Coordinates of C-alpha atoms and ligand atoms in Angstrom, one line a residue:
M23 CA 130.5 7.1 79.7
A24 CA 132.3 7.0 76.7
V25 CA 136.3 6.5 76.9
N26 CA 137.7 9.5 74.9
A27 CA 141.1 11.3 74.8
R28 CA 140.7 14.4 76.3
A29 CA 142.8 17.5 75.9
Y30 CA 142.5 19.8 78.8
I31 CA 143.4 23.4 77.7
D32 CA 144.6 25.7 80.6
C33 CA 143.6 29.0 79.0
D34 CA 145.0 30.9 81.9
A35 CA 148.6 29.3 81.2
L36 CA 148.2 31.0 77.7
T37 CA 147.9 34.2 79.7
H38 CA 150.6 33.6 81.7
N39 CA 153.0 32.5 79.0
L40 CA 151.8 35.7 77.2
Q41 CA 152.9 37.6 80.2
Q42 CA 156.3 35.8 80.3
V43 CA 156.8 36.9 76.7
K44 CA 156.4 40.4 77.8
N45 CA 158.7 40.1 80.8
I46 CA 161.6 39.2 78.4
A47 CA 160.9 41.6 75.8
P48 CA 159.4 44.4 77.6
N49 CA 159.7 46.8 74.9
S50 CA 158.2 44.7 72.1
H51 CA 154.8 44.6 70.8
V52 CA 153.8 41.2 70.5
M53 CA 152.5 39.5 67.7
A54 CA 150.9 36.1 69.2
M55 CA 151.0 33.3 66.5
V56 CA 147.9 31.4 66.5
K57 CA 148.0 30.0 63.0
S58 CA 147.2 26.2 62.6
N59 CA 144.3 26.3 65.3
A60 CA 146.5 28.3 67.9
Y61 CA 148.9 25.4 67.4
G62 CA 146.0 23.2 68.0
H63 CA 144.9 24.3 71.1
G64 CA 141.5 25.9 69.6
V65 CA 141.9 28.9 68.3
D66 CA 138.2 30.0 69.3
Y67 CA 139.2 29.9 72.5
V68 CA 142.5 31.0 72.8
V69 CA 142.1 34.3 71.4
D70 CA 140.1 35.2 74.7
Y71 CA 143.1 34.7 76.6
L72 CA 145.5 36.5 74.5
T73 CA 144.1 39.8 74.7
N74 CA 147.3 41.8 75.8
A75 CA 148.7 40.8 72.5
D76 CA 149.1 43.5 69.8
A77 CA 148.3 41.5 66.9
F78 CA 147.8 37.3 65.9
G79 CA 149.5 36.0 63.4
L80 CA 147.8 33.5 61.0
A81 CA 149.4 31.7 58.0
R82 CA 146.0 31.3 55.8
L83 CA 143.1 33.6 54.9
G84 CA 140.5 31.1 56.3
E85 CA 142.3 31.3 59.5
A86 CA 141.8 35.1 59.6
E87 CA 138.4 35.2 58.3
R88 CA 137.3 32.8 61.3
L89 CA 138.7 35.4 63.7
R90 CA 136.9 38.3 62.0
Q91 CA 133.6 36.0 62.0
L92 CA 134.4 35.6 65.9
G93 CA 134.3 39.3 66.3
I94 CA 138.4 39.5 66.7
K95 CA 139.0 43.5 66.2
K96 CA 142.6 43.0 67.0
A97 CA 145.3 43.5 64.2
L98 CA 145.6 40.2 62.0
V99 CA 148.8 39.6 59.9
L100 CA 148.9 37.3 57.4
V101 CA 152.5 35.8 57.8
E102 CA 152.6 34.6 54.1
G103 CA 150.7 37.2 52.7
F104 CA 148.0 36.5 50.2
L105 CA 148.6 33.2 48.3
E106 CA 146.9 34.3 45.2
P107 CA 145.9 37.9 43.8
E108 CA 142.3 37.1 44.1
E109 CA 142.8 36.9 48.2
L110 CA 143.4 40.7 47.9
R111 CA 139.8 41.5 47.9
A112 CA 139.0 39.6 51.4
V113 CA 142.3 41.2 53.0
E114 CA 140.7 44.6 52.0
Q115 CA 137.3 43.2 53.5
Y116 CA 138.5 41.7 56.8
D117 CA 141.0 44.5 57.1
L118 CA 144.2 42.1 57.3
E119 CA 148.0 43.1 57.3
I120 CA 150.2 41.0 55.0
V121 CA 153.6 40.1 54.8
I122 CA 155.1 40.7 51.2
H123 CA 158.0 38.1 50.3
Q124 CA 157.8 37.8 46.5
H125 CA 157.9 40.2 43.7
W126 CA 154.7 38.8 42.2
Q127 CA 152.8 40.0 45.4
L128 CA 154.4 43.4 44.9
E129 CA 153.2 43.4 41.2
A130 CA 149.6 42.3 42.3
L131 CA 149.0 44.7 44.9
K132 CA 150.0 47.4 42.7
Q133 CA 147.5 46.3 40.0
Q134 CA 144.8 46.2 42.6
P135 CA 143.6 49.6 43.8
L136 CA 141.9 49.1 47.3
Q137 CA 139.7 51.7 49.3
K138 CA 141.9 52.4 52.1
P139 CA 145.6 51.9 52.7
I140 CA 146.7 48.4 54.1
R141 CA 149.3 47.7 56.5
V142 CA 152.2 45.7 54.6
W143 CA 155.2 44.1 56.0
L144 CA 158.3 43.3 54.1
K145 CA 159.9 40.0 54.9
V146 CA 163.9 39.7 54.3
D147 CA 165.4 36.9 53.5
T148 CA 168.5 37.0 55.7
G149 CA 169.6 33.1 55.4
M150 CA 166.7 30.8 55.7
H151 CA 166.1 30.8 52.3
R152 CA 162.6 30.2 52.7
L153 CA 160.7 33.4 52.3
G154 CA 161.7 36.8 51.9
V155 CA 163.4 39.1 49.4
P156 CA 167.0 39.7 49.4
G157 CA 168.4 42.4 51.3
N158 CA 169.8 44.2 48.4
Q159 CA 166.3 44.9 47.0
V160 CA 164.6 46.0 50.0
N161 CA 165.2 49.8 49.3
D162 CA 163.9 49.7 45.8
I163 CA 160.7 47.4 46.8
L164 CA 160.0 49.9 49.8
S165 CA 159.9 52.6 47.1
E166 CA 157.2 51.0 45.2
L167 CA 155.3 50.0 48.0
K168 CA 155.2 53.5 49.2
N169 CA 154.3 54.8 45.6
C170 CA 151.5 52.8 45.9
A171 CA 148.4 54.8 47.3
W172 CA 146.6 52.1 49.0
V173 CA 149.6 50.9 51.3
N174 CA 150.2 52.5 54.4
P175 CA 153.9 54.3 53.8
K176 CA 154.8 52.8 57.5
I177 CA 155.9 49.7 56.0
R178 CA 157.3 46.9 58.6
L179 CA 160.6 44.8 58.1
M180 CA 160.9 41.0 59.1
T181 CA 162.9 38.3 59.0
H182 CA 162.5 34.6 60.3
F183 CA 165.3 32.6 61.9
A184 CA 166.5 29.2 60.8
S185 CA 168.4 27.9 63.6
A186 CA 167.5 30.1 66.6
D187 CA 166.5 27.3 68.8
E188 CA 170.4 26.1 68.6
V189 CA 171.7 28.4 70.8
D190 CA 175.2 27.7 69.5
S191 CA 174.5 27.9 66.0
P192 CA 176.3 31.0 64.3
Q193 CA 173.3 31.4 61.7
T194 CA 171.8 33.4 64.0
I195 CA 174.2 36.0 64.7
Q196 CA 174.8 36.2 61.2
Q197 CA 170.9 36.6 60.4
I198 CA 170.9 39.2 63.1
K199 CA 173.8 41.0 61.3
N200 CA 172.4 40.6 58.0
F201 CA 169.0 42.3 58.9
N202 CA 170.5 45.1 60.8
D203 CA 172.7 45.7 57.7
V204 CA 169.4 46.2 55.7
A205 CA 167.3 47.9 58.3
R206 CA 169.7 50.3 59.7
N207 CA 169.4 52.9 57.7
I208 CA 165.5 52.7 57.2
N209 CA 163.0 54.1 59.4
A210 CA 160.8 51.0 59.8
E211 CA 159.7 48.9 62.6
T212 CA 161.3 45.7 62.9
S213 CA 160.5 42.0 63.8
L214 CA 162.5 39.0 63.8
A215 CA 162.1 36.9 66.7
N216 CA 160.3 33.9 67.1
S217 CA 160.2 32.1 70.5
A218 CA 163.5 31.0 70.5
G219 CA 164.9 34.4 69.4
I220 CA 162.6 35.7 72.3
M221 CA 164.2 33.6 74.9
A222 CA 167.7 33.1 73.4
W223 CA 168.7 36.0 71.3
P224 CA 167.7 39.4 73.0
D225 CA 169.6 41.4 70.4
S226 CA 166.8 40.1 67.9
H227 CA 163.7 41.4 69.9
G228 CA 163.0 44.4 67.7
H229 CA 160.0 46.4 67.6
W230 CA 157.9 43.5 67.4
V231 CA 158.1 39.8 68.8
R232 CA 156.3 36.7 67.4
P233 CA 156.1 33.9 69.8
G234 CA 154.2 30.6 68.9
L235 CA 155.2 27.6 70.8
M236 CA 156.2 29.4 74.1
L237 CA 152.7 30.7 74.3
Y238 CA 151.6 27.3 74.5
G239 CA 154.2 26.6 77.4
A240 CA 156.6 24.5 75.4
S241 CA 160.3 25.3 74.5
P242 CA 161.5 25.4 71.1
F243 CA 164.8 24.4 72.2
I244 CA 166.2 20.5 72.5
E245 CA 167.9 21.2 75.6
Q246 CA 166.6 23.3 78.5
A247 CA 167.2 26.9 77.8
P248 CA 167.4 29.5 80.5
N249 CA 164.3 31.2 80.6
D250 CA 162.1 28.2 79.6
N251 CA 160.8 27.0 83.0
S252 CA 158.7 29.7 83.7
L253 CA 156.2 28.4 81.2
L254 CA 153.2 26.5 81.9
P255 CA 151.9 23.7 79.4
A256 CA 148.7 25.0 78.1
M257 CA 147.6 21.3 76.7
T258 CA 147.5 18.3 78.8
L259 CA 146.4 15.3 76.8
T260 CA 144.7 12.1 78.6
S261 CA 143.2 9.1 78.0
R262 CA 142.1 6.0 80.2
L263 CA 143.5 2.5 81.1
I264 CA 141.1 0.0 79.4
A265 CA 142.7 -3.2 80.1
I266 CA 145.1 -5.1 82.2
N267 CA 146.7 -7.9 81.0
H268 CA 149.4 -10.5 82.4
V269 CA 152.0 -11.0 79.8
P270 CA 154.5 -14.4 80.4
K271 CA 158.1 -13.8 80.4
G272 CA 158.9 -13.7 76.4
G273 CA 155.5 -12.9 75.5
S274 CA 155.3 -10.4 72.8
V275 CA 153.3 -7.4 72.7
G276 CA 151.6 -5.6 69.7
Y277 CA 151.9 -5.4 66.3
G278 CA 155.1 -6.4 64.8
A279 CA 156.1 -8.4 68.0
T280 CA 158.7 -5.5 68.5
W281 CA 158.7 -6.0 72.5
Q282 CA 159.0 -8.9 74.6
A283 CA 158.3 -9.1 78.3
P284 CA 161.4 -9.6 80.4
E285 CA 159.8 -11.4 83.2
D286 CA 155.7 -12.3 83.8
M287 CA 154.5 -8.9 84.2
A288 CA 151.3 -6.5 83.8
I289 CA 150.8 -4.7 80.8
G290 CA 148.1 -1.8 80.4
V291 CA 146.4 -1.0 77.4
V292 CA 145.4 2.8 77.1
A293 CA 142.9 4.2 74.6
I294 CA 144.9 6.4 72.7
G295 CA 147.0 6.1 69.3
Y296 CA 148.0 7.7 66.3
G297 CA 144.3 8.2 65.3
D298 CA 144.4 10.5 68.3
G299 CA 147.7 12.3 67.1
Y300 CA 149.8 10.0 69.3
P301 CA 153.0 9.9 67.7
R302 CA 153.6 6.3 66.1
Q303 CA 157.2 7.0 66.1
A304 CA 157.2 6.9 69.8
K305 CA 159.9 4.4 71.0
N306 CA 159.9 1.3 73.5
G307 CA 160.3 3.6 76.9
T308 CA 158.4 6.6 76.1
P309 CA 157.1 7.9 79.4
V310 CA 153.4 7.6 80.4
L311 CA 151.8 8.6 83.6
V312 CA 149.1 6.3 85.1
K313 CA 147.6 8.2 87.8
G314 CA 150.8 10.3 87.9
N315 CA 153.1 7.2 88.1
V316 CA 155.7 6.8 85.4
C317 CA 154.9 3.7 83.2
P318 CA 157.2 3.2 80.0
M319 CA 155.3 2.6 76.8
V320 CA 156.2 -0.8 75.4
G321 CA 155.4 -2.2 72.0
R322 CA 154.1 -0.3 68.8
V323 CA 151.9 2.7 68.8
S324 CA 148.1 1.5 67.3
M325 CA 145.7 3.5 65.8
D326 CA 143.4 3.8 68.8
M327 CA 145.9 2.0 71.7
I328 CA 148.9 2.1 73.3
T329 CA 150.5 -0.5 75.6
V330 CA 152.3 0.4 79.1
D331 CA 154.6 -1.6 81.4
L332 CA 153.1 -1.4 84.5
R333 CA 155.7 -3.0 86.8
G334 CA 156.5 0.3 88.5
Y335 CA 152.6 0.8 89.4
S336 CA 151.1 -2.2 90.8
D337 CA 148.2 -0.7 92.0
A338 CA 146.8 0.3 88.4
K339 CA 143.1 0.1 87.6
I340 CA 141.2 -0.3 84.5
G341 CA 139.4 3.1 84.4
D342 CA 142.7 5.1 85.7
T343 CA 143.4 8.4 84.0
V344 CA 146.4 8.5 81.8
T345 CA 148.6 11.4 80.7
L346 CA 150.3 11.4 77.8
W347 CA 151.8 14.8 77.9
G348 CA 151.3 18.3 79.4
N349 CA 151.2 18.7 83.1
G350 CA 153.9 16.8 84.8
L351 CA 154.8 15.3 81.6
P352 CA 156.4 18.0 78.9
V353 CA 155.6 17.7 75.7
E354 CA 159.1 18.3 74.6
T355 CA 160.3 14.9 76.5
I356 CA 157.6 13.1 74.4
A357 CA 158.6 14.9 71.1
R358 CA 162.4 13.8 71.9
W359 CA 161.1 10.1 72.3
A360 CA 159.5 10.3 69.0
D361 CA 162.1 11.9 67.0
T362 CA 160.0 15.0 66.6
V363 CA 159.1 18.3 67.9
P364 CA 156.5 20.2 69.9
Y365 CA 155.0 21.7 67.3
T366 CA 154.1 18.4 65.6
L367 CA 152.5 16.9 68.5
L368 CA 150.7 20.0 69.4
T369 CA 149.2 20.4 66.1
G370 CA 148.5 17.0 65.2
V371 CA 146.0 15.8 68.1
T372 CA 143.0 14.8 65.8
S373 CA 139.2 15.8 66.2
R374 CA 138.5 12.3 67.7
V375 CA 139.9 13.9 70.9
E376 CA 137.7 16.1 73.3
F377 CA 138.8 19.3 73.9
L378 CA 137.9 20.8 77.2
H379 CA 138.9 24.6 77.7
L380 CA 139.2 25.3 81.5
Ligands
PLP13 C1 156.9 34.0 60.4 C2 156.8 33.5 61.9 N1 157.0 33.9 62.8 C3 157.1 33.4 64.1 C4 156.2 32.2 64.6 C5 156.8 31.7 65.6 O1 157.3 30.7 66.0 P1 157.6 29.8 67.1 O2 156.5 28.7 67.3 O3 159.0 28.9 67.0 O4 157.6 30.9 68.6 C6 156.4 31.2 63.2 C7 156.0 29.8 63.1 O5 156.5 28.7 62.1 C8 156.4 31.9 62.0 O6 156.1 31.1 60.8

């Protein structure tokens, strides 16, 4: 049997994690973020386990088209709206909801009569300075949108947080205040919270929450946050041990000879590398589980392999299953060792990896 890295997707964990969202924000609708192939988990499968969500959030038209082709009837929201005016035809055809964040989008929408009113979310920039219109323009833009016969007049207001994953950051408090200052006198449904907002900033729950990472069982916080131990990891990335070598004291391992054996010892070679999405930046000492035993990674990550210190597990055998992250080894831990975030690891698993949805 071929040795492939495998990503096991625990689909019931997705359903469980969505329920956690609902437990934490019981009065909010849920827009489940399934952009970027459901954070790398395989959107075609994932959506079937998130049927309790009220809408799906996507970043590209093609992602929404895919879900409609799969027969998904749920509300689909393009969180960056249409990226060029021509996309409006498809927005209408696939019955998509759009976020407006730029004046050119407003103008394009006004100039493009549509057969039936579409749902619009107006994004307000409350301090992240990425997408959104300034708060002092919201009323004027809302009037223009409401004058447009092909826009559903029940426009929703949304914003996005820059630092909600830093629980001590004053920026989130300021962003919530800025948003409330705008929304207070407007009769509109609101949406502010990503996963970190849901978990750490209850004042931000509003009418709609927009969980992404937490649905997949990972915490957005660098440090553990109060609620996040109730999440179950949806992806477990595994491979196998393909070689065991005896390296003498002082012998170096891997490209660049960046690590030397401190004593005569066994080194295991695992069939996974950056060609599979394992992060090349992972440092010496990054934990790896060989048949459940922690064996630190040593030496550089190569395209197809990594090397691990087997001193802590003398029974290791070629063929043993190796876990890179997931059950028993949080992806957040690996992200820390690789100076990155769980988002990049989960979305970065490549097509060479065999996905098994359980
Ligand atoms: C507009 C918007 N809302 C919500 C999310 C979900 O964020 P998270 O994965 O941190 O929950 C994202 C993700 O980047 C986003 O772009």
